[in-house]
PDB file of C-alpha atoms in Angstrom:
ATOM      1  CA  GLU A   1     -35.089 -34.331 106.495  1.00 64.00           C
ATOM      2  CA  THR A   2     -33.767 -31.840 103.629  1.00 69.00           C
ATOM      3  CA  GLY A   3     -30.199 -33.960 103.138  1.00 88.00           C
ATOM      4  CA  VAL A   4     -28.392 -29.557 103.886  1.00 94.00           C
ATOM      5  CA  THR A   5     -26.446 -30.013 107.008  1.00 96.00           C
ATOM      6  CA  GLN A   6     -25.062 -27.497 109.310  1.00 97.00           C
ATOM      7  CA  SER A   7     -22.282 -27.040 111.777  1.00 97.00           C
ATOM      8  CA  PRO A   8     -22.629 -26.179 115.198  1.00 97.00           C
ATOM      9  CA  THR A   9     -25.874 -26.362 115.773  1.00 96.00           C
ATOM     10  CA  HIS A  10     -25.567 -23.488 118.336  1.00 96.00           C
ATOM     11  CA  LEU A  11     -22.506 -21.298 118.916  1.00 96.00           C
ATOM     12  CA  ILE A  12     -21.687 -18.792 121.358  1.00 98.00           C
ATOM     13  CA  LYS A  13     -18.262 -16.305 120.676  1.00 98.00           C
ATOM     14  CA  THR A  14     -17.590 -12.807 122.065  1.00 98.00           C
ATOM     15  CA  ARG A  15     -17.779  -8.930 120.783  1.00 98.00           C
ATOM     16  CA  GLY A  16     -14.242  -8.786 118.309  1.00 98.00           C
ATOM     17  CA  GLN A  17     -13.565 -12.289 117.791  1.00 98.00           C
ATOM     18  CA  GLN A  18     -14.050 -14.799 114.577  1.00 98.00           C
ATOM     19  CA  VAL A  19     -16.782 -17.247 113.349  1.00 98.00           C
ATOM     20  CA  THR A  20     -16.689 -19.799 110.809  1.00 98.00           C
ATOM     21  CA  LEU A  21     -20.196 -22.182 109.984  1.00 98.00           C
ATOM     22  CA  ARG A  22     -20.330 -25.243 107.443  1.00 98.00           C
ATOM     23  CA  CYS A  23     -22.421 -26.628 105.313  1.00 97.00           C
ATOM     24  CA  SER A  24     -22.997 -29.611 103.297  1.00 96.00           C
ATOM     25  CA  SER A  25     -25.009 -29.819 100.516  1.00 90.00           C
ATOM     26  CA  GLN A  26     -27.426 -32.017  99.564  1.00 86.00           C
ATOM     27  CA  SER A  27     -26.151 -34.372  97.850  1.00 85.00           C
ATOM     28  CA  GLY A  28     -26.158 -33.596  93.423  1.00 81.00           C
ATOM     29  CA  HIS A  29     -26.590 -30.086  94.640  1.00 84.00           C
ATOM     30  CA  ASN A  30     -23.429 -27.647  93.105  1.00 86.00           C
ATOM     31  CA  THR A  31     -25.075 -24.310  95.012  1.00 89.00           C
ATOM     32  CA  VAL A  32     -25.074 -22.899  98.010  1.00 92.00           C
ATOM     33  CA  SER A  33     -26.288 -20.283  99.015  1.00 93.00           C
ATOM     34  CA  TRP A  34     -26.150 -18.378 103.182  1.00 96.00           C
ATOM     35  CA  TYR A  35     -28.880 -15.961 104.981  1.00 96.00           C
ATOM     36  CA  GLN A  36     -28.676 -14.199 108.222  1.00 97.00           C
ATOM     37  CA  GLN A  37     -31.952 -14.432 109.967  1.00 96.00           C
ATOM     38  CA  ALA A  38     -32.983 -12.511 112.804  1.00 94.00           C
ATOM     39  CA  LEU A  39     -35.032 -13.094 115.890  1.00 90.00           C
ATOM     40  CA  GLY A  40     -38.653 -12.503 114.451  1.00 88.00           C
ATOM     41  CA  GLN A  41     -37.809 -11.608 110.046  1.00 91.00           C
ATOM     42  CA  GLY A  42     -37.675 -13.485 107.260  1.00 93.00           C
ATOM     43  CA  PRO A  43     -33.527 -14.966 106.322  1.00 95.00           C
ATOM     44  CA  GLN A  44     -31.551 -12.068 104.254  1.00 95.00           C
ATOM     45  CA  PHE A  45     -29.279 -13.065 101.920  1.00 93.00           C
ATOM     46  CA  ILE A  46     -26.035 -12.718 102.347  1.00 96.00           C
ATOM     47  CA  PHE A  47     -23.606 -14.548  98.868  1.00 94.00           C
ATOM     48  CA  GLN A  48     -24.606 -17.729  97.313  1.00 91.00           C
ATOM     49  CA  TYR A  49     -21.409 -19.966  95.847  1.00 92.00           C
ATOM     50  CA  TYR A  50     -21.263 -21.691  92.869  1.00 88.00           C
ATOM     51  CA  ARG A  51     -18.108 -23.462  91.190  1.00 87.00           C
ATOM     52  CA  GLU A  52     -15.882 -22.120  94.195  1.00 92.00           C
ATOM     53  CA  GLU A  53     -16.721 -19.225  93.610  1.00 92.00           C
ATOM     54  CA  GLU A  54     -18.754 -16.119  94.730  1.00 92.00           C
ATOM     55  CA  ASN A  55     -21.630 -15.758  92.922  1.00 88.00           C
ATOM     56  CA  GLY A  56     -23.832 -12.997  93.874  1.00 87.00           C
ATOM     57  CA  ARG A  57     -23.426 -11.231  97.390  1.00 91.00           C
ATOM     58  CA  GLY A  58     -25.710  -9.221  98.868  1.00 91.00           C
ATOM     59  CA  ASN A  59     -25.937  -5.756 101.028  1.00 93.00           C
ATOM     60  CA  PHE A  60     -23.107  -7.260 103.803  1.00 97.00           C
ATOM     61  CA  PRO A  61     -20.408  -5.647 104.557  1.00 97.00           C
ATOM     62  CA  PRO A  62     -17.205  -7.840 103.535  1.00 97.00           C
ATOM     63  CA  ARG A  63     -16.310  -9.218 107.042  1.00 98.00           C
ATOM     64  CA  PHE A  64     -18.715 -11.773 105.509  1.00 98.00           C
ATOM     65  CA  SER A  65     -16.434 -14.056 103.206  1.00 97.00           C
ATOM     66  CA  GLY A  66     -17.480 -17.468 102.278  1.00 97.00           C
ATOM     67  CA  LEU A  67     -15.832 -20.789 100.708  1.00 97.00           C
ATOM     68  CA  GLN A  68     -16.822 -23.974  98.633  1.00 96.00           C
ATOM     69  CA  PHE A  69     -15.325 -26.938  98.488  1.00 95.00           C
ATOM     70  CA  PRO A  70     -14.871 -28.554  95.652  1.00 93.00           C
ATOM     71  CA  ASN A  71     -17.304 -31.162  97.213  1.00 91.00           C
ATOM     72  CA  TYR A  72     -19.503 -28.601  96.767  1.00 91.00           C
ATOM     73  CA  SER A  73     -20.022 -28.162 101.093  1.00 94.00           C
ATOM     74  CA  SER A  74     -19.376 -24.426 102.032  1.00 96.00           C
ATOM     75  CA  GLU A  75     -17.821 -22.406 104.700  1.00 98.00           C
ATOM     76  CA  LEU A  76     -19.750 -18.958 106.291  1.00 98.00           C
ATOM     77  CA  ASN A  77     -16.986 -16.741 107.945  1.00 98.00           C
ATOM     78  CA  VAL A  78     -17.620 -14.009 110.039  1.00 98.00           C
ATOM     79  CA  ASN A  79     -14.877 -11.930 111.461  1.00 98.00           C
ATOM     80  CA  ALA A  80     -14.675  -8.664 114.190  1.00 98.00           C
ATOM     81  CA  LEU A  81     -18.343  -9.696 115.277  1.00 98.00           C
ATOM     82  CA  GLU A  82     -20.279  -7.428 116.387  1.00 98.00           C
ATOM     83  CA  LEU A  83     -23.398  -8.381 118.490  1.00 98.00           C
ATOM     84  CA  ASP A  84     -26.314  -7.388 116.139  1.00 97.00           C
ATOM     85  CA  ASP A  85     -24.385 -10.007 113.797  1.00 98.00           C
ATOM     86  CA  SER A  86     -26.336 -12.415 117.016  1.00 97.00           C
ATOM     87  CA  ALA A  87     -28.790 -14.839 114.825  1.00 97.00           C
ATOM     88  CA  LEU A  88     -29.609 -17.805 112.482  1.00 97.00           C
ATOM     89  CA  TYR A  89     -27.574 -18.189 110.130  1.00 98.00           C
ATOM     90  CA  LEU A  90     -29.063 -21.003 107.470  1.00 97.00           C
ATOM     91  CA  CYS A  91     -27.793 -22.514 104.118  1.00 95.00           C
ATOM     92  CA  ALA A  92     -28.721 -23.756 101.351  1.00 92.00           C
ATOM     93  CA  SER A  93     -28.633 -25.694  98.488  1.00 89.00           C
ATOM     94  CA  SER A  94     -29.587 -25.264  94.940  1.00 85.00           C
ATOM     95  CA  LEU A  95     -28.668 -27.178  91.424  1.00 79.00           C
ATOM     96  CA  ALA A  96     -27.317 -25.027  88.837  1.00 72.00           C
ATOM     97  CA  SER A  97     -30.440 -23.985  86.376  1.00 64.00           C
ATOM     98  CA  LEU A  98     -32.681 -21.405  85.800  1.00 53.00           C
ATOM     99  CA  ASN A  99     -34.810 -20.526  89.219  1.00 55.00           C
ATOM    100  CA  THR A 100     -34.584 -24.012  91.093  1.00 67.00           C
ATOM    101  CA  GLU A 101     -35.909 -24.492  94.330  1.00 76.00           C
ATOM    102  CA  ALA A 102     -33.420 -24.213  97.362  1.00 82.00           C
ATOM    103  CA  PHE A 103     -33.633 -26.088 100.314  1.00 88.00           C
ATOM    104  CA  PHE A 104     -32.442 -24.680 103.996  1.00 93.00           C
ATOM    105  CA  GLY A 105     -30.553 -26.771 107.023  1.00 95.00           C
ATOM    106  CA  GLN A 106     -31.631 -25.950 110.050  1.00 95.00           C
ATOM    107  CA  GLY A 107     -29.152 -23.644 110.570  1.00 97.00           C
ATOM    108  CA  THR A 108     -26.515 -21.860 113.379  1.00 97.00           C
ATOM    109  CA  ARG A 109     -27.556 -20.459 115.786  1.00 97.00           C
ATOM    110  CA  LEU A 110     -25.067 -17.955 116.540  1.00 98.00           C
ATOM    111  CA  THR A 111     -25.147 -15.451 119.914  1.00 98.00           C
ATOM    112  CA  VAL A 112     -22.239 -12.611 120.616  1.00 98.00           C
ATOM    113  CA  VAL A 113     -21.846 -11.322 124.074  1.00 97.00           C
TER     114      VAL A 113
ATOM    115  CA  GLY B   1     -30.807  -4.339 103.875  1.00 35.00           C
ATOM    116  CA  GLU B   2     -34.317  -4.924 103.590  1.00 39.00           C
ATOM    117  CA  SER B   3     -35.999  -5.097 107.917  1.00 36.00           C
ATOM    118  CA  VAL B   4     -39.718  -5.778 108.920  1.00 36.00           C
ATOM    119  CA  GLY B   5     -40.649  -5.323 111.952  1.00 39.00           C
ATOM    120  CA  LEU B   6     -40.810  -7.312 115.571  1.00 49.00           C
ATOM    121  CA  HIS B   7     -44.482  -7.892 114.699  1.00 65.00           C
ATOM    122  CA  LEU B   8     -45.350 -10.682 112.662  1.00 80.00           C
ATOM    123  CA  PRO B   9     -48.971 -10.722 111.122  1.00 91.00           C
ATOM    124  CA  THR B  10     -50.789 -13.528 112.593  1.00 92.00           C
ATOM    125  CA  LEU B  11     -53.404 -15.752 111.320  1.00 95.00           C
ATOM    126  CA  SER B  12     -55.204 -17.768 113.857  1.00 95.00           C
ATOM    127  CA  VAL B  13     -57.721 -20.485 112.682  1.00 96.00           C
ATOM    128  CA  GLN B  14     -60.023 -23.578 113.784  1.00 96.00           C
ATOM    129  CA  GLU B  15     -58.523 -27.563 112.366  1.00 97.00           C
ATOM    130  CA  GLY B  16     -60.569 -28.325 109.001  1.00 97.00           C
ATOM    131  CA  ASP B  17     -60.788 -24.482 108.688  1.00 96.00           C
ATOM    132  CA  ASN B  18     -59.373 -23.120 105.031  1.00 97.00           C
ATOM    133  CA  SER B  19     -56.418 -20.706 105.843  1.00 97.00           C
ATOM    134  CA  ILE B  20     -55.202 -17.858 102.936  1.00 97.00           C
ATOM    135  CA  ILE B  21     -51.519 -15.819 103.849  1.00 96.00           C
ATOM    136  CA  ASN B  22     -51.169 -13.435 101.571  1.00 95.00           C
ATOM    137  CA  CYS B  23     -48.072 -11.385 100.452  1.00 94.00           C
ATOM    138  CA  ALA B  24     -47.336  -8.480  98.506  1.00 93.00           C
ATOM    139  CA  TYR B  25     -43.541  -8.500  96.185  1.00 89.00           C
ATOM    140  CA  SER B  26     -41.439  -6.054  95.328  1.00 83.00           C
ATOM    141  CA  ASN B  27     -39.668  -6.070  91.507  1.00 84.00           C
ATOM    142  CA  SER B  28     -41.811  -7.032  88.836  1.00 86.00           C
ATOM    143  CA  ALA B  29     -38.899  -8.498  87.108  1.00 84.00           C
ATOM    144  CA  SER B  30     -38.919 -11.604  90.130  1.00 86.00           C
ATOM    145  CA  ASP B  31     -39.581 -14.771  87.637  1.00 85.00           C
ATOM    146  CA  TYR B  32     -39.634 -17.161  90.295  1.00 87.00           C
ATOM    147  CA  PHE B  33     -41.534 -17.326  93.432  1.00 90.00           C
ATOM    148  CA  ILE B  34     -41.592 -20.089  96.679  1.00 91.00           C
ATOM    149  CA  TRP B  35     -43.049 -20.790  99.951  1.00 94.00           C
ATOM    150  CA  TYR B  36     -41.810 -21.887 102.740  1.00 95.00           C
ATOM    151  CA  LYS B  37     -42.579 -23.130 106.324  1.00 97.00           C
ATOM    152  CA  GLN B  38     -40.382 -22.154 108.897  1.00 97.00           C
ATOM    153  CA  GLU B  39     -41.156 -24.021 112.850  1.00 95.00           C
ATOM    154  CA  SER B  40     -39.833 -22.863 115.682  1.00 91.00           C
ATOM    155  CA  GLY B  41     -36.039 -23.890 116.279  1.00 87.00           C
ATOM    156  CA  LYS B  42     -35.853 -25.404 112.366  1.00 91.00           C
ATOM    157  CA  GLY B  43     -34.903 -24.211 108.677  1.00 93.00           C
ATOM    158  CA  PRO B  44     -37.159 -23.180 106.282  1.00 94.00           C
ATOM    159  CA  GLN B  45     -39.427 -25.719 104.759  1.00 94.00           C
ATOM    160  CA  PHE B  46     -40.097 -25.345 100.911  1.00 91.00           C
ATOM    161  CA  ILE B  47     -43.659 -25.953  99.973  1.00 94.00           C
ATOM    162  CA  ILE B  48     -44.864 -25.144  96.652  1.00 94.00           C
ATOM    163  CA  ASP B  49     -43.035 -22.564  94.276  1.00 91.00           C
ATOM    164  CA  ILE B  50     -44.889 -20.789  90.717  1.00 92.00           C
ATOM    165  CA  ARG B  51     -43.297 -19.436  87.349  1.00 89.00           C
ATOM    166  CA  SER B  52     -44.336 -15.957  86.691  1.00 90.00           C
ATOM    167  CA  ASN B  53     -45.445 -17.446  83.780  1.00 91.00           C
ATOM    168  CA  MET B  54     -48.339 -19.351  85.249  1.00 94.00           C
ATOM    169  CA  ASP B  55     -51.196 -17.276  87.926  1.00 96.00           C
ATOM    170  CA  LYS B  56     -52.538 -20.896  90.032  1.00 97.00           C
ATOM    171  CA  ARG B  57     -50.018 -24.268  90.818  1.00 97.00           C
ATOM    172  CA  GLN B  58     -52.296 -26.798  92.755  1.00 97.00           C
ATOM    173  CA  GLY B  59     -50.231 -28.831  95.903  1.00 95.00           C
ATOM    174  CA  GLN B  60     -51.380 -31.601  98.121  1.00 93.00           C
ATOM    175  CA  ARG B  61     -53.419 -29.829 100.392  1.00 96.00           C
ATOM    176  CA  VAL B  62     -51.852 -26.203  99.019  1.00 98.00           C
ATOM    177  CA  THR B  63     -52.669 -23.848  96.196  1.00 98.00           C
ATOM    178  CA  VAL B  64     -50.545 -21.104  94.954  1.00 98.00           C
ATOM    179  CA  LEU B  65     -51.820 -17.576  93.568  1.00 97.00           C
ATOM    180  CA  LEU B  66     -49.462 -15.273  91.581  1.00 96.00           C
ATOM    181  CA  ASN B  67     -51.661 -11.836  90.203  1.00 95.00           C
ATOM    182  CA  LYS B  68     -48.902 -10.180  88.509  1.00 93.00           C
ATOM    183  CA  THR B  69     -50.766  -6.980  87.864  1.00 93.00           C
ATOM    184  CA  VAL B  70     -50.447  -6.041  91.608  1.00 93.00           C
ATOM    185  CA  LYS B  71     -47.844  -7.754  92.814  1.00 93.00           C
ATOM    186  CA  HIS B  72     -49.566 -10.093  95.013  1.00 94.00           C
ATOM    187  CA  LEU B  73     -48.928 -13.805  96.476  1.00 94.00           C
ATOM    188  CA  SER B  74     -51.540 -16.071  98.316  1.00 96.00           C
ATOM    189  CA  LEU B  75     -51.032 -19.686  99.874  1.00 97.00           C
ATOM    190  CA  GLN B  76     -54.500 -21.204 100.306  1.00 98.00           C
ATOM    191  CA  ILE B  77     -53.871 -24.144 102.661  1.00 98.00           C
ATOM    192  CA  ALA B  78     -57.346 -26.643 102.433  1.00 97.00           C
ATOM    193  CA  ALA B  79     -58.378 -28.651 105.545  1.00 97.00           C
ATOM    194  CA  THR B  80     -55.694 -27.172 107.878  1.00 97.00           C
ATOM    195  CA  GLN B  81     -54.055 -29.397 110.815  1.00 96.00           C
ATOM    196  CA  PRO B  82     -52.350 -28.762 114.037  1.00 96.00           C
ATOM    197  CA  GLY B  83     -48.910 -29.715 112.221  1.00 96.00           C
ATOM    198  CA  ASP B  84     -49.251 -26.245 109.999  1.00 97.00           C
ATOM    199  CA  SER B  85     -48.981 -23.709 112.751  1.00 97.00           C
ATOM    200  CA  ALA B  86     -45.489 -21.984 111.956  1.00 97.00           C
ATOM    201  CA  VAL B  87     -44.272 -19.061 110.088  1.00 97.00           C
ATOM    202  CA  TYR B  88     -44.671 -19.044 106.585  1.00 97.00           C
ATOM    203  CA  PHE B  89     -42.572 -17.037 103.807  1.00 95.00           C
ATOM    204  CA  CYS B  90     -42.799 -15.942 100.668  1.00 94.00           C
ATOM    205  CA  ALA B  91     -39.865 -15.647  98.573  1.00 91.00           C
ATOM    206  CA  GLU B  92     -38.765 -13.896  95.311  1.00 89.00           C
ATOM    207  CA  ASN B  93     -36.069 -14.924  93.022  1.00 84.00           C
ATOM    208  CA  ARG B  94     -35.241 -12.220  90.658  1.00 70.00           C
ATOM    209  CA  ASP B  95     -33.017 -13.834  87.668  1.00 59.00           C
ATOM    210  CA  ALA B  96     -30.148 -11.887  86.759  1.00 49.00           C
ATOM    211  CA  GLY B  97     -29.395 -12.322  82.735  1.00 41.00           C
ATOM    212  CA  GLY B  98     -30.314 -16.128  83.231  1.00 35.00           C
ATOM    213  CA  THR B  99     -27.346 -16.996  85.148  1.00 40.00           C
ATOM    214  CA  SER B 100     -27.481 -19.745  87.714  1.00 42.00           C
ATOM    215  CA  TYR B 101     -27.818 -16.331  90.609  1.00 42.00           C
ATOM    216  CA  GLY B 102     -30.581 -16.876  92.981  1.00 52.00           C
ATOM    217  CA  LYS B 103     -30.818 -14.521  94.985  1.00 75.00           C
ATOM    218  CA  LEU B 104     -33.744 -14.926  97.505  1.00 86.00           C
ATOM    219  CA  THR B 105     -35.754 -12.413  98.668  1.00 89.00           C
ATOM    220  CA  PHE B 106     -38.181 -13.149 101.487  1.00 91.00           C
ATOM    221  CA  GLY B 107     -41.397 -11.386 102.630  1.00 88.00           C
ATOM    222  CA  GLN B 108     -42.076 -10.429 106.059  1.00 84.00           C
ATOM    223  CA  GLY B 109     -43.640 -13.653 107.395  1.00 93.00           C
ATOM    224  CA  THR B 110     -46.869 -14.706 109.138  1.00 96.00           C
ATOM    225  CA  ILE B 111     -47.867 -16.550 111.741  1.00 96.00           C
ATOM    226  CA  LEU B 112     -49.998 -19.139 111.416  1.00 97.00           C
ATOM    227  CA  THR B 113     -52.671 -20.712 114.599  1.00 96.00           C
ATOM    228  CA  VAL B 114     -53.985 -23.880 114.324  1.00 96.00           C
ATOM    229  CA  HIS B 115     -56.657 -24.924 116.933  1.00 95.00           C
ATOM    230  CA  PRO B 116     -57.372 -28.015 117.479  1.00 91.00           C
TER     231      PRO B 116
END
């Protein structure tokens, strides 16, 4: 167990809806990164949050947004859901320094129908 | 964004054999590399990491080799066990100007199956 917890574990949404996914980082970690993992593929970086601000973003549209709270927990919000958004969404926490290992949560399996 | 096909490379070994999983990374500027193990229905689990100023690093039953000349990374698992069966991913980190920016770019993944 990594100490990174995500909720919910599974979720089914309808195309066009909005969804919020949550992540609690490992104790002592102040950086949270979000990844999308489609079936049969490696995780793809969405964005990272540090000190409650976005600190780097991958190739994802603006309808993917996030928040980080003072306790370092984080939310991933996706608006106007599309069928291709169906994936495992992973949260990883780390300590902000040069290249430290990131620990992943179990993920949230999102299905868009 | 980056994308890979659905047909991941596979490696089948017998219990007790040594396994070698290979990975080619894309950016010569990457300076930190990680191997992750992902079991079905779980998030990636950290195995071992290596920085670009090293060629080899050993852990418990695992060794990572880095060849920067050909941008190649390998994971060696000694005395492979059925519990090692999983998908293995390499990941690279392209640190941007000394900040804490930590975008991980994952490789394709390899399915390791260990037969008793």
